[in-house]
Coordinates of C-alpha atoms in Angstrom, one line a residue:
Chain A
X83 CA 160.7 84.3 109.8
X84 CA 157.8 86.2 107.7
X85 CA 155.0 87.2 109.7
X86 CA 151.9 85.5 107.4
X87 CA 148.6 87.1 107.6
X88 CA 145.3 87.3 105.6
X89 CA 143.8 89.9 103.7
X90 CA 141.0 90.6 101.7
X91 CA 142.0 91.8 97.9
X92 CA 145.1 92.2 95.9
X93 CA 148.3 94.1 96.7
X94 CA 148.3 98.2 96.8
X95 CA 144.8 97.5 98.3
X96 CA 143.7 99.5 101.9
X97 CA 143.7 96.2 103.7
X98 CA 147.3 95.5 102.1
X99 CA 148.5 99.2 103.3
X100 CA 146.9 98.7 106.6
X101 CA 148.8 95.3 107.3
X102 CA 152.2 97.3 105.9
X103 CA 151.6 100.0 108.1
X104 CA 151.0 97.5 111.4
X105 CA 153.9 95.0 110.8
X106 CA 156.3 97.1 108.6
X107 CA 159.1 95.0 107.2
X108 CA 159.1 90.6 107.6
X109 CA 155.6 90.4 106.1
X110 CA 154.3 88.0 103.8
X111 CA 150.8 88.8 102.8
X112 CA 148.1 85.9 101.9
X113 CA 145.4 87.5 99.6
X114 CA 142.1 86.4 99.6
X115 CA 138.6 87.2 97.4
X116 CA 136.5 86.5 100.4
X117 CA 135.9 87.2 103.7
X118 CA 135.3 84.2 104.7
X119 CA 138.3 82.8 103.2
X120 CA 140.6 85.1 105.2
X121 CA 139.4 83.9 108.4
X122 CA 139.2 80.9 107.5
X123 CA 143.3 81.4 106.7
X124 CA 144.1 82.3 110.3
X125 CA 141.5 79.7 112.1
X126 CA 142.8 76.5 110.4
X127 CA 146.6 77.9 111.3
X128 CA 147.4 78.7 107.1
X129 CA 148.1 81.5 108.6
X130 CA 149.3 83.6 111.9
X131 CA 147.2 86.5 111.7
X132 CA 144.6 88.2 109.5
X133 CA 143.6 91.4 108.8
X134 CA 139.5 92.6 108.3
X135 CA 138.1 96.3 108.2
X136 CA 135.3 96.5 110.8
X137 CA 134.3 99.9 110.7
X138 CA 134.7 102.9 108.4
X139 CA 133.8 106.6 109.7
X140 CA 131.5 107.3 106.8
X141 CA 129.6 103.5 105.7
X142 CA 129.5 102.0 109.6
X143 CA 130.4 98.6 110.3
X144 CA 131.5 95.5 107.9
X145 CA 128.3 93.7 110.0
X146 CA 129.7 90.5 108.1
X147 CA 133.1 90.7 109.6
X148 CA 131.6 91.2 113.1
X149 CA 129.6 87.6 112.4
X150 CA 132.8 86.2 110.9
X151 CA 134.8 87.1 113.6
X152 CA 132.4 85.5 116.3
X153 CA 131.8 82.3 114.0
X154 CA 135.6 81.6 113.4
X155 CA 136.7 82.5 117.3
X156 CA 139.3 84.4 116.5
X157 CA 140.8 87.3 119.1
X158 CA 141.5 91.1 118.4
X159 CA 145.0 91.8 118.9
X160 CA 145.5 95.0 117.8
X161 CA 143.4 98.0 116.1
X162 CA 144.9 100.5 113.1
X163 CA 142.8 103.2 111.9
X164 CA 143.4 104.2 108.1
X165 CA 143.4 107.3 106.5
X166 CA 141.2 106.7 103.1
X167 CA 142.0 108.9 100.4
X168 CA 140.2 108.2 97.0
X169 CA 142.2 108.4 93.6
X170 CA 141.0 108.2 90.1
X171 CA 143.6 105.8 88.8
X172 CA 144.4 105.1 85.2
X173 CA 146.8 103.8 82.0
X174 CA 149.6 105.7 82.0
X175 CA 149.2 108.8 79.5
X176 CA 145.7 108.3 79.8
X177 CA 144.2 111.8 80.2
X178 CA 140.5 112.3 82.2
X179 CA 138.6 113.0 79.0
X180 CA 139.0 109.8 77.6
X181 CA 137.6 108.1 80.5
X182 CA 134.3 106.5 80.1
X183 CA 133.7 103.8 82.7
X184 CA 135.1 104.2 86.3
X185 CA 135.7 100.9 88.2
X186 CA 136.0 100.2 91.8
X187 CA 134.4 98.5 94.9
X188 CA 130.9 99.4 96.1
X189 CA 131.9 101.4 98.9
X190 CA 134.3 103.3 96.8
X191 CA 131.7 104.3 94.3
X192 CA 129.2 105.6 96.5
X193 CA 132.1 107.7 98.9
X194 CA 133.1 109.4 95.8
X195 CA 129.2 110.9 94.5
X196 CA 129.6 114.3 94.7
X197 CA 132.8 113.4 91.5
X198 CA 130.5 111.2 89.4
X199 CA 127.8 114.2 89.8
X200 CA 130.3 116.5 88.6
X201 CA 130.8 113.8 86.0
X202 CA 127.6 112.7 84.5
X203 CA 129.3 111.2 81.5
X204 CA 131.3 108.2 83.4
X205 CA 129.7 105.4 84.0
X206 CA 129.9 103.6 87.4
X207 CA 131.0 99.3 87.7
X208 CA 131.6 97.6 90.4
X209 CA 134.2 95.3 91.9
X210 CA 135.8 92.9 94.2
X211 CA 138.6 95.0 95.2
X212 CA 139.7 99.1 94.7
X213 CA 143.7 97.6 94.0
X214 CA 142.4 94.7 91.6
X215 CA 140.4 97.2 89.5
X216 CA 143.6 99.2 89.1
X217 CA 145.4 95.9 88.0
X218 CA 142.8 95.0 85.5
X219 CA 142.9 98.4 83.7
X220 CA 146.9 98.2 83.4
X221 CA 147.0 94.9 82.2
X222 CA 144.3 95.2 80.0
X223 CA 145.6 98.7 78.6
X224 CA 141.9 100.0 79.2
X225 CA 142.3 103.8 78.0
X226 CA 139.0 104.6 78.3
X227 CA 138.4 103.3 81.9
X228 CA 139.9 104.4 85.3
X229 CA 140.0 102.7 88.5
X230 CA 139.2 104.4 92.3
X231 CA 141.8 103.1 94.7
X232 CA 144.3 104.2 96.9
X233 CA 147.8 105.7 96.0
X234 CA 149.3 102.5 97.2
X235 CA 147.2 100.4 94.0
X236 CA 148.7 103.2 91.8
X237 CA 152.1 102.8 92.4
X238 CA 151.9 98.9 92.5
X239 CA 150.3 98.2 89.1
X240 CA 152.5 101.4 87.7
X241 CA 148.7 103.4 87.5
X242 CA 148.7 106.8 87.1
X243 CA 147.1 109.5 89.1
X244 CA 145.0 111.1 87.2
X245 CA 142.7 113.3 90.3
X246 CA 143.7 112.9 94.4
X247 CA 141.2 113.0 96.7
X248 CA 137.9 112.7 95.1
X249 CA 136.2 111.5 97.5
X250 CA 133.4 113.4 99.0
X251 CA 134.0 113.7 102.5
X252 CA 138.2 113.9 103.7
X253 CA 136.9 112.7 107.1
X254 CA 137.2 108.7 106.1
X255 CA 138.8 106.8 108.3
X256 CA 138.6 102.6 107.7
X257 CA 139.2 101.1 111.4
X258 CA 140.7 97.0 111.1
X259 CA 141.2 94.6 113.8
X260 CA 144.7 91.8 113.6
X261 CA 142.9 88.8 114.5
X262 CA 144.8 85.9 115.7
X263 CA 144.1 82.7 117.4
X264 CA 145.4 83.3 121.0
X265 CA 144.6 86.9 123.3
X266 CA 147.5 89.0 123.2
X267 CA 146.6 91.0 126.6
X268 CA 149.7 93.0 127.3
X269 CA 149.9 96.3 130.2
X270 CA 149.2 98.4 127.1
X271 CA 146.2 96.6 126.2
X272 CA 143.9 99.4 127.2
X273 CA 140.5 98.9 124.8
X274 CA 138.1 95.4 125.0
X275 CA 135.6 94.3 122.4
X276 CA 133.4 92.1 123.5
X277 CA 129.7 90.4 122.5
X278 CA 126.8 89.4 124.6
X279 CA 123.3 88.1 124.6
X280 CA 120.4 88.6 127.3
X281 CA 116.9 87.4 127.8
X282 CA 114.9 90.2 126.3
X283 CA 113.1 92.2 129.5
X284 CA 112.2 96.0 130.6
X285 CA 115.7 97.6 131.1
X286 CA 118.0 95.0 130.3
X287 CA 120.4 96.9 127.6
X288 CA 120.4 99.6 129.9
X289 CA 121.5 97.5 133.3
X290 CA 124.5 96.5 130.8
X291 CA 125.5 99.5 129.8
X292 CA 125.2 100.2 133.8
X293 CA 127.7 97.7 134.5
X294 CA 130.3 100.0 132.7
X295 CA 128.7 103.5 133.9
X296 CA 128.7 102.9 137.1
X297 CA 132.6 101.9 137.0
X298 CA 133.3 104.6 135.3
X299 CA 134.5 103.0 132.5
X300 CA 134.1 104.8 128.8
X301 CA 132.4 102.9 126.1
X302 CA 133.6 103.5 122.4
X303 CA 131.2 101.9 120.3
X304 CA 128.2 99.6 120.4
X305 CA 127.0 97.4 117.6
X306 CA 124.0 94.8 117.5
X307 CA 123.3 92.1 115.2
X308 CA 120.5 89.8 114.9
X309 CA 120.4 86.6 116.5
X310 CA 119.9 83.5 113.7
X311 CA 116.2 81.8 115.1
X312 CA 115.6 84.4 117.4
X313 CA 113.7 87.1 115.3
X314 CA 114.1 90.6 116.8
X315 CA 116.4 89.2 119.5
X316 CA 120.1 90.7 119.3
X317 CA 123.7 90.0 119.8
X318 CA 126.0 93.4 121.1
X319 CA 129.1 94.0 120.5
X320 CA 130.6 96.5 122.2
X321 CA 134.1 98.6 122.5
X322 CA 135.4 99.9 126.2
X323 CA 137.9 101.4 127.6
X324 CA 139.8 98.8 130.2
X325 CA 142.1 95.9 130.7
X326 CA 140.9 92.2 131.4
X327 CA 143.5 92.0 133.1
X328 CA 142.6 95.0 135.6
X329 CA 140.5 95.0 138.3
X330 CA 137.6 97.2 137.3
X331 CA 137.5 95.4 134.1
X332 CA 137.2 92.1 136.0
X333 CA 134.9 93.3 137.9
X334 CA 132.8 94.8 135.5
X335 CA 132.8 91.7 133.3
X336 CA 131.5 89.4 136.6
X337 CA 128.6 91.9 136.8
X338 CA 128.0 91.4 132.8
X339 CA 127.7 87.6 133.8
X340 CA 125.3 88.2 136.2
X341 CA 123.6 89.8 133.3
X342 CA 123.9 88.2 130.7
X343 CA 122.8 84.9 128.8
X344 CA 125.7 84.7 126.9
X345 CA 129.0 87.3 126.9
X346 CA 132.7 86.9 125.3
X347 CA 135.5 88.4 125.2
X348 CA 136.7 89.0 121.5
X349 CA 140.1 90.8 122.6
X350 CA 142.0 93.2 124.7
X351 CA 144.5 95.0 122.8
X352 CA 146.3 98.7 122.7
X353 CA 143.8 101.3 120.9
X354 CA 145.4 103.3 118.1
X355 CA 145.1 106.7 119.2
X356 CA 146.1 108.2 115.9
X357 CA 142.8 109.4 115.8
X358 CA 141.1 109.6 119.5
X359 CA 137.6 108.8 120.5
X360 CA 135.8 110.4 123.7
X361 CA 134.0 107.9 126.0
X362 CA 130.6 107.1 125.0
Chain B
X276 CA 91.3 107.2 94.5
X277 CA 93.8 104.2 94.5
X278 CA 96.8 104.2 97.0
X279 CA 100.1 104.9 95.3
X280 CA 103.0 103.2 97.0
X281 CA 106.8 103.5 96.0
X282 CA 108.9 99.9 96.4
X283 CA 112.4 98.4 95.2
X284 CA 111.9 95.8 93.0
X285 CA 109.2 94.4 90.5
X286 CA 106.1 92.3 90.8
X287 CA 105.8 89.6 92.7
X288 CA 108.8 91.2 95.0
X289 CA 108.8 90.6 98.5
X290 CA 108.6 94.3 98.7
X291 CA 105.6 94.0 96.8
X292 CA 103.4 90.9 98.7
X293 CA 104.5 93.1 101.9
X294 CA 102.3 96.3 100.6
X295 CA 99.8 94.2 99.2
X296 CA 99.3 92.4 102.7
X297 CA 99.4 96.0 104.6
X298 CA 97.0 98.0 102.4
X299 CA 94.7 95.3 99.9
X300 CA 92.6 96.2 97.7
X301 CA 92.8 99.7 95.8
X302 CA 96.9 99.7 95.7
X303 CA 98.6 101.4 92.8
X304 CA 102.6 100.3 93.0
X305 CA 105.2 102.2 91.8
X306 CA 108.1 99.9 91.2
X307 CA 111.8 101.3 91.6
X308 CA 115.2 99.8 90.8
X309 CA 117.3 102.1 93.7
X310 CA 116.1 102.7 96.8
X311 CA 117.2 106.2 96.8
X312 CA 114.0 106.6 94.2
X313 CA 112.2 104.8 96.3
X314 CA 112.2 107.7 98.8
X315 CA 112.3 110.3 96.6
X316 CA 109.0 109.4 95.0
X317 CA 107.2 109.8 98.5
X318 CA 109.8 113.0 99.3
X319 CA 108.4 114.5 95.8
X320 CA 105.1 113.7 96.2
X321 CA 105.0 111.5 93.4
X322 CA 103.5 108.9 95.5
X323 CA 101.7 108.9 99.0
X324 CA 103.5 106.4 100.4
X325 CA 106.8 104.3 100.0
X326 CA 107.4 100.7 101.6
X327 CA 111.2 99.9 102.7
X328 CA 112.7 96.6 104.3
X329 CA 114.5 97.9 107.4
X330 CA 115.8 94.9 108.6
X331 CA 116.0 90.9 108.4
X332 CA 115.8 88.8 111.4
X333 CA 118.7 86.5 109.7
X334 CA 120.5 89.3 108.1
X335 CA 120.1 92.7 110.2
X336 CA 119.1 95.7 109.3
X337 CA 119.0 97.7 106.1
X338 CA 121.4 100.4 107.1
X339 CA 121.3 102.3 103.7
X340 CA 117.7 103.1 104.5
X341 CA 117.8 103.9 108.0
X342 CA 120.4 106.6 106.1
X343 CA 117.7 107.7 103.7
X344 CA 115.0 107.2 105.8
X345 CA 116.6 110.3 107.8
X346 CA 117.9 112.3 104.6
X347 CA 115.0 112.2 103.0
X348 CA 112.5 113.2 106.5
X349 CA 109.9 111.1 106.0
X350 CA 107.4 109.4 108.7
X351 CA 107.0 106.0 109.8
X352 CA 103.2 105.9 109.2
X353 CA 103.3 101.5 109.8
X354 CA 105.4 98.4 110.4
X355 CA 104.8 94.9 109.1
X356 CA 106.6 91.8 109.2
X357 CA 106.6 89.4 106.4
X358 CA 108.1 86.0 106.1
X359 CA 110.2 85.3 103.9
X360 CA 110.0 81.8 102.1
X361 CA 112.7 81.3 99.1
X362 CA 111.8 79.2 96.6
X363 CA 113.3 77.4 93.5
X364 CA 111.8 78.9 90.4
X365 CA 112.3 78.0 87.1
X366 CA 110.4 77.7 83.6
X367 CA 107.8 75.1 83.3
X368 CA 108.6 71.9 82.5
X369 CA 112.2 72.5 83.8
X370 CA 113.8 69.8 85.7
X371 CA 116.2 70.4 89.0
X372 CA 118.4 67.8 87.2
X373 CA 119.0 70.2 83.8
X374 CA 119.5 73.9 86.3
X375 CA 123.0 74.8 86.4
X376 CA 122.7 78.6 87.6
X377 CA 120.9 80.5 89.9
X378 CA 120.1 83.9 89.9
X379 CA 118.4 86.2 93.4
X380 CA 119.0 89.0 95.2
X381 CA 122.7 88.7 96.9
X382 CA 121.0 88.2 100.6
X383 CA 118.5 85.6 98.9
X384 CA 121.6 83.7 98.1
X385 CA 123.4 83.9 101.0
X386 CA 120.3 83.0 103.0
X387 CA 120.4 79.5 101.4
X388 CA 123.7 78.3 101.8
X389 CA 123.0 75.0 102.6
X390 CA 121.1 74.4 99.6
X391 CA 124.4 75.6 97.1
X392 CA 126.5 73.3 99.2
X393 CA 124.1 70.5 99.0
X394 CA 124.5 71.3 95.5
X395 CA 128.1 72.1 94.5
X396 CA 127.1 72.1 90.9
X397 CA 125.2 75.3 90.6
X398 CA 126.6 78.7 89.8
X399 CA 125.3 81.6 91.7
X400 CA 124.6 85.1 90.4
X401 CA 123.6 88.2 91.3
X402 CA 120.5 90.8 90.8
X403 CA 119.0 93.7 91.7
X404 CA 116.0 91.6 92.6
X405 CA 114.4 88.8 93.3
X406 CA 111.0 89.0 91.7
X407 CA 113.0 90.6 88.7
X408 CA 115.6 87.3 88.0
X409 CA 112.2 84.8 87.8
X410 CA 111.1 87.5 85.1
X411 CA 114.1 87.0 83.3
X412 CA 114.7 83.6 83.4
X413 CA 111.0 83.4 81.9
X414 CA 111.1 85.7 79.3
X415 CA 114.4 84.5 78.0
X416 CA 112.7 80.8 79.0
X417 CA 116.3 80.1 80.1
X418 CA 116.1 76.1 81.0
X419 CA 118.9 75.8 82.8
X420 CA 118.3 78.7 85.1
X421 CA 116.4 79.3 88.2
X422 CA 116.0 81.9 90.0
X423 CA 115.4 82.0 94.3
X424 CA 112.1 84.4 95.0
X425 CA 109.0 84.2 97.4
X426 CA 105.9 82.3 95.6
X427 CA 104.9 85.6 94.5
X428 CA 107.3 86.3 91.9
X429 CA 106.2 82.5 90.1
X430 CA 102.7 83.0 90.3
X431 CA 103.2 86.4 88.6
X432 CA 105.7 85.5 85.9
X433 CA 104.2 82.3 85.5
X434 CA 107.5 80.2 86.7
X435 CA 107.8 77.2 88.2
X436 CA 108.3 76.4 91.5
X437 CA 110.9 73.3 92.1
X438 CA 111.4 73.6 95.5
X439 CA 109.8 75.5 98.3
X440 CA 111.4 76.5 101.7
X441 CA 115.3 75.9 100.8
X442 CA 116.0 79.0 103.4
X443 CA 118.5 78.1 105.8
X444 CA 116.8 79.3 108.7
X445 CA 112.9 79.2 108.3
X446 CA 112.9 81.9 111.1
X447 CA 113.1 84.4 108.7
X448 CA 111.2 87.7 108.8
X449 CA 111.9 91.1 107.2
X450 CA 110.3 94.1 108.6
X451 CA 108.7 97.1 105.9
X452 CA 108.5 100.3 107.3
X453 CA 105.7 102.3 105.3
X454 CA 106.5 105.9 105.4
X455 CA 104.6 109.4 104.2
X456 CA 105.7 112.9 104.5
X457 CA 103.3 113.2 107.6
X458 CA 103.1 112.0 110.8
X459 CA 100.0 109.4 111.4
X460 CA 99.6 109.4 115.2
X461 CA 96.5 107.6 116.5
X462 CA 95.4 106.1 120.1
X463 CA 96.4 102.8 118.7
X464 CA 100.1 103.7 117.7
X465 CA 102.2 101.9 120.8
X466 CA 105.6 102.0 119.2
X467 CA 107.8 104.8 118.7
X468 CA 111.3 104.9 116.4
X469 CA 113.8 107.9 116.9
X470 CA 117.0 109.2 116.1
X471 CA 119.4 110.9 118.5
X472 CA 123.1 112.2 119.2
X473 CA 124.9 113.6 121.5
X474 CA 127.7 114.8 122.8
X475 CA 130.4 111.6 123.6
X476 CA 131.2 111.6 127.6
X477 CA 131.9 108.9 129.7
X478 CA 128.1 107.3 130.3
X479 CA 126.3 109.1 127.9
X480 CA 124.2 106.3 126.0
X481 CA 123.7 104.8 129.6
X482 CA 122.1 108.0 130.4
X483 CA 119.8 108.3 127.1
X484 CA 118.6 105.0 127.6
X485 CA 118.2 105.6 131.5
X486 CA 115.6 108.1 130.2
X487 CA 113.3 105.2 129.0
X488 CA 114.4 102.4 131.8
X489 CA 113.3 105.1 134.6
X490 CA 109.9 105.3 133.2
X491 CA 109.8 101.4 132.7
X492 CA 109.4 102.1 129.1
X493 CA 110.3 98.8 126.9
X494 CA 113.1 99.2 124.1
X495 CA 112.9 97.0 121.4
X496 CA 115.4 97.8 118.9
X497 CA 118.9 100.0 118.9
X498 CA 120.8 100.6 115.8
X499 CA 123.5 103.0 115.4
X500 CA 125.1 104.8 112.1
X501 CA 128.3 106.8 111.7
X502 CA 127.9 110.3 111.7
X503 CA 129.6 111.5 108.4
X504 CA 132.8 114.0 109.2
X505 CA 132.9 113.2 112.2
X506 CA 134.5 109.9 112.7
X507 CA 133.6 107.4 115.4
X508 CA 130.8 109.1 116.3
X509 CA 127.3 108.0 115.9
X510 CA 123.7 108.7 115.8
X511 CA 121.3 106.0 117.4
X512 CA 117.9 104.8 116.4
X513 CA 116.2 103.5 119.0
X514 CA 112.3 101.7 118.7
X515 CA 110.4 101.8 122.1
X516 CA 106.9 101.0 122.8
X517 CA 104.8 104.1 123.5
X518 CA 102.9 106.6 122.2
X519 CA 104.2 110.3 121.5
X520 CA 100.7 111.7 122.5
X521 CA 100.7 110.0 125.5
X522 CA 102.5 111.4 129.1
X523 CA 105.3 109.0 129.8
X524 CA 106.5 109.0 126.7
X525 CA 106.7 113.0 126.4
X526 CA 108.3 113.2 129.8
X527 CA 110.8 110.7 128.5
X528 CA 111.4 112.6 124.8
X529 CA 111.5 115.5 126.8
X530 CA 114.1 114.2 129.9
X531 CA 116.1 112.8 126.2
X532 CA 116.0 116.3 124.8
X533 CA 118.3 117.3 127.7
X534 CA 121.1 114.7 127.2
X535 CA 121.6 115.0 123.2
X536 CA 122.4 117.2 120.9
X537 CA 119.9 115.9 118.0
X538 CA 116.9 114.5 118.6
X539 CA 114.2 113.5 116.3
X540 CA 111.1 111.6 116.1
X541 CA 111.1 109.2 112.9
X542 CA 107.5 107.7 114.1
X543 CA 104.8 106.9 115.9
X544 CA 102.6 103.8 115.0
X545 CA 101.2 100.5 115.7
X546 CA 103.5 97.8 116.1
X547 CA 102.9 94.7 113.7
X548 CA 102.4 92.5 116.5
X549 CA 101.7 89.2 114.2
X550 CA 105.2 88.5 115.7
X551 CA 105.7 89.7 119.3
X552 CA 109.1 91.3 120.4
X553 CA 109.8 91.4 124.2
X554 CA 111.6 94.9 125.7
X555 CA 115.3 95.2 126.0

């Protein structure tokens, strides 16, 4: 049977390459508008998994997915770091100087300034999705606009490729979590997310961290979000190196109690070293 | 002379009550639609001063301008915390009964969820700006449109107010940073923002934050952002309470100077304590 899982936006889009690239053949892809809906997909068991960017190397963290993720108590099962690479998209035989309005999401847009300073004349609109914006263009026969998406948009709304790579910085990497309803703690498992809460006081963020420094266990990343009804009180996520299923994990995770207000576990799962982080 | 002081968004903004309530009388505002102008106005001298939200107590932080508030290397002269009260607004004489959409700033919608789905009937919409969609809806007199802004934005476009407080969570407070081009040290500054990197290694942030924990010296905010081109790696801004003049503090900027590779001092001023924070 088909795995099923949740994205957000059409097919061709990064999230859809991402989920192709992580389960390869046997897929069957739910497509979503919303966030919210695509948890939603895998928490009320429409679906097995989903699929969410939480991180890109160049915008920072999808904070909303990070509060989604928490709300809808889903686990991380695995991690897949993908390569974005920017495209100006458009009708076939289309050529760039008929272009007047380029479409795209947000994020899209603003990666790709240094092109829309090279290229005072377009005008800038934004959408819901990089792969829907290269649907709307083909089905509507839009010559004078172009989409930015990814190849994968190009080739599955028959787009054509009109620039590669126009994004301003190569280094842009979108990091997504699998989320599913149950841990999936394996021997290879060898990264943990988790989130926690302490009573604010003199040193406390720092006698957390301890808890991992003084095991010698790496942190990858740390996040903190704001606490609804709490004003300037925070929740952390944070990224280590280590099994729950190991001892030094255990153990450092019994000393986070001891810590800690409030503290969970939001997965164990294998990091994708495709492109390696150094301990933090 | 009149203090000129660069914001996002229009009259009656919450933007603009928050630099009203910091600096009174003798204010000249200098309204922008992009927060990259915003900056710029102050970084070219066009204005004295700009006022930016930096972060939500509901929402988080406004990352985009901790980005700018670095690009652009401008001072935290003050910080001040403003409630944030949304409001129905509509044109006088309007009845709830005849609205059918609503227009605000996307976080002003997403703040009162529980209003929309108390009232499945209304359409949502986006602007740039809060103060901004009560001018419209007045202007156009558009009857069957309201708009969600603070009780500034009716009082100066003359709207209506239909109903007050439909915030989900009434513990909502933004934070303004005002900013110059110099540095505004006094005795009374007690709270210091800066920026950092370093060099990842196993325990590293432990370490940078050991430098303030040693010297008992209270955190009260830490925020990191990607550091473009070089993926998952980060800068940190960190908000302790002490004064750059004052010993302990330059022991600890100085003991912080050896453990990163970037340090820099965004600000040194007096905390808004009209809502206390308690150290991390």
């Amino acid at each position: 049977m088909a795995t099923r899982i949740a994205i957000q936006g059409e097919e061709g889009s990064y999230s859809d390459s991402a989920a192709r690239a992580l389960v390869g053949e046997g897929l069957e892809i739910e497509h979503c508008e919303r966030f919210e809906d695509v948890f939603l997909h895998t928490a009320k068991e429409r679906t097995e998994y989903c699929l969410v960017p939480i991180e890109n190397s160049l915008s920072g963290s999808i904070h909303k997915n990070y509060d989604l993720l928490l709300k809808n108590k889903l686990k991380i099962i695995r991690e897949i770091n993908l390569r974005v690479e920017h495209n100006l998209i458009a009708v076939p035989g289309a050529a760039l100087s008929e272009i007047r309005t380029v479409i795209s999401h947000p994020v899209a847009l603003e990666q790709c300034g240094r092109f829309f300073e090279e290229h005072p004349e377009l005008e800038k609109r934004s959408a819901y999705d990089t792969s829907g914006s290269v649907r709307e263009i083909i089905e509507k026969k839009l010559r004078d606009c172009a989409a930015i998406a990814g190849s994968g948009a190009a080739e599955c709304h028959g787009g054509s490729i009109l620039l590669t790579g126009i994004e301003d910085n190569p280094e842009n990497f979108t990091r997504f979590f699998l989320l599913g309803r149950e841990e999936g703690v394996t021997p290879k498992s060898d990264k943990t997310t988790i989130v926690f809460s302490f009573k604010n006081s003199a040193g406390a963020l720092f006698k957390c961290l301890g808890v991992f420094a003084l095991r010698d266990i790496d942190l990858a990343k740390i996040e903190s979000r704001p606490i609804a009804g709490r004003p300037w009180e925070y929740l952390f996520y944070l990224d280590f190196l280590g099994n729950t299923a190991e001892e030094p994990t255990r153990n450092a995770l019994n000393h986070l109690k001891e810590l800690t207000e409030f503290l969970e576990v939001l997965g164990c799962y294998p990091r994708d070293i495709s492109l390696e982080r150094k301990g933090m």
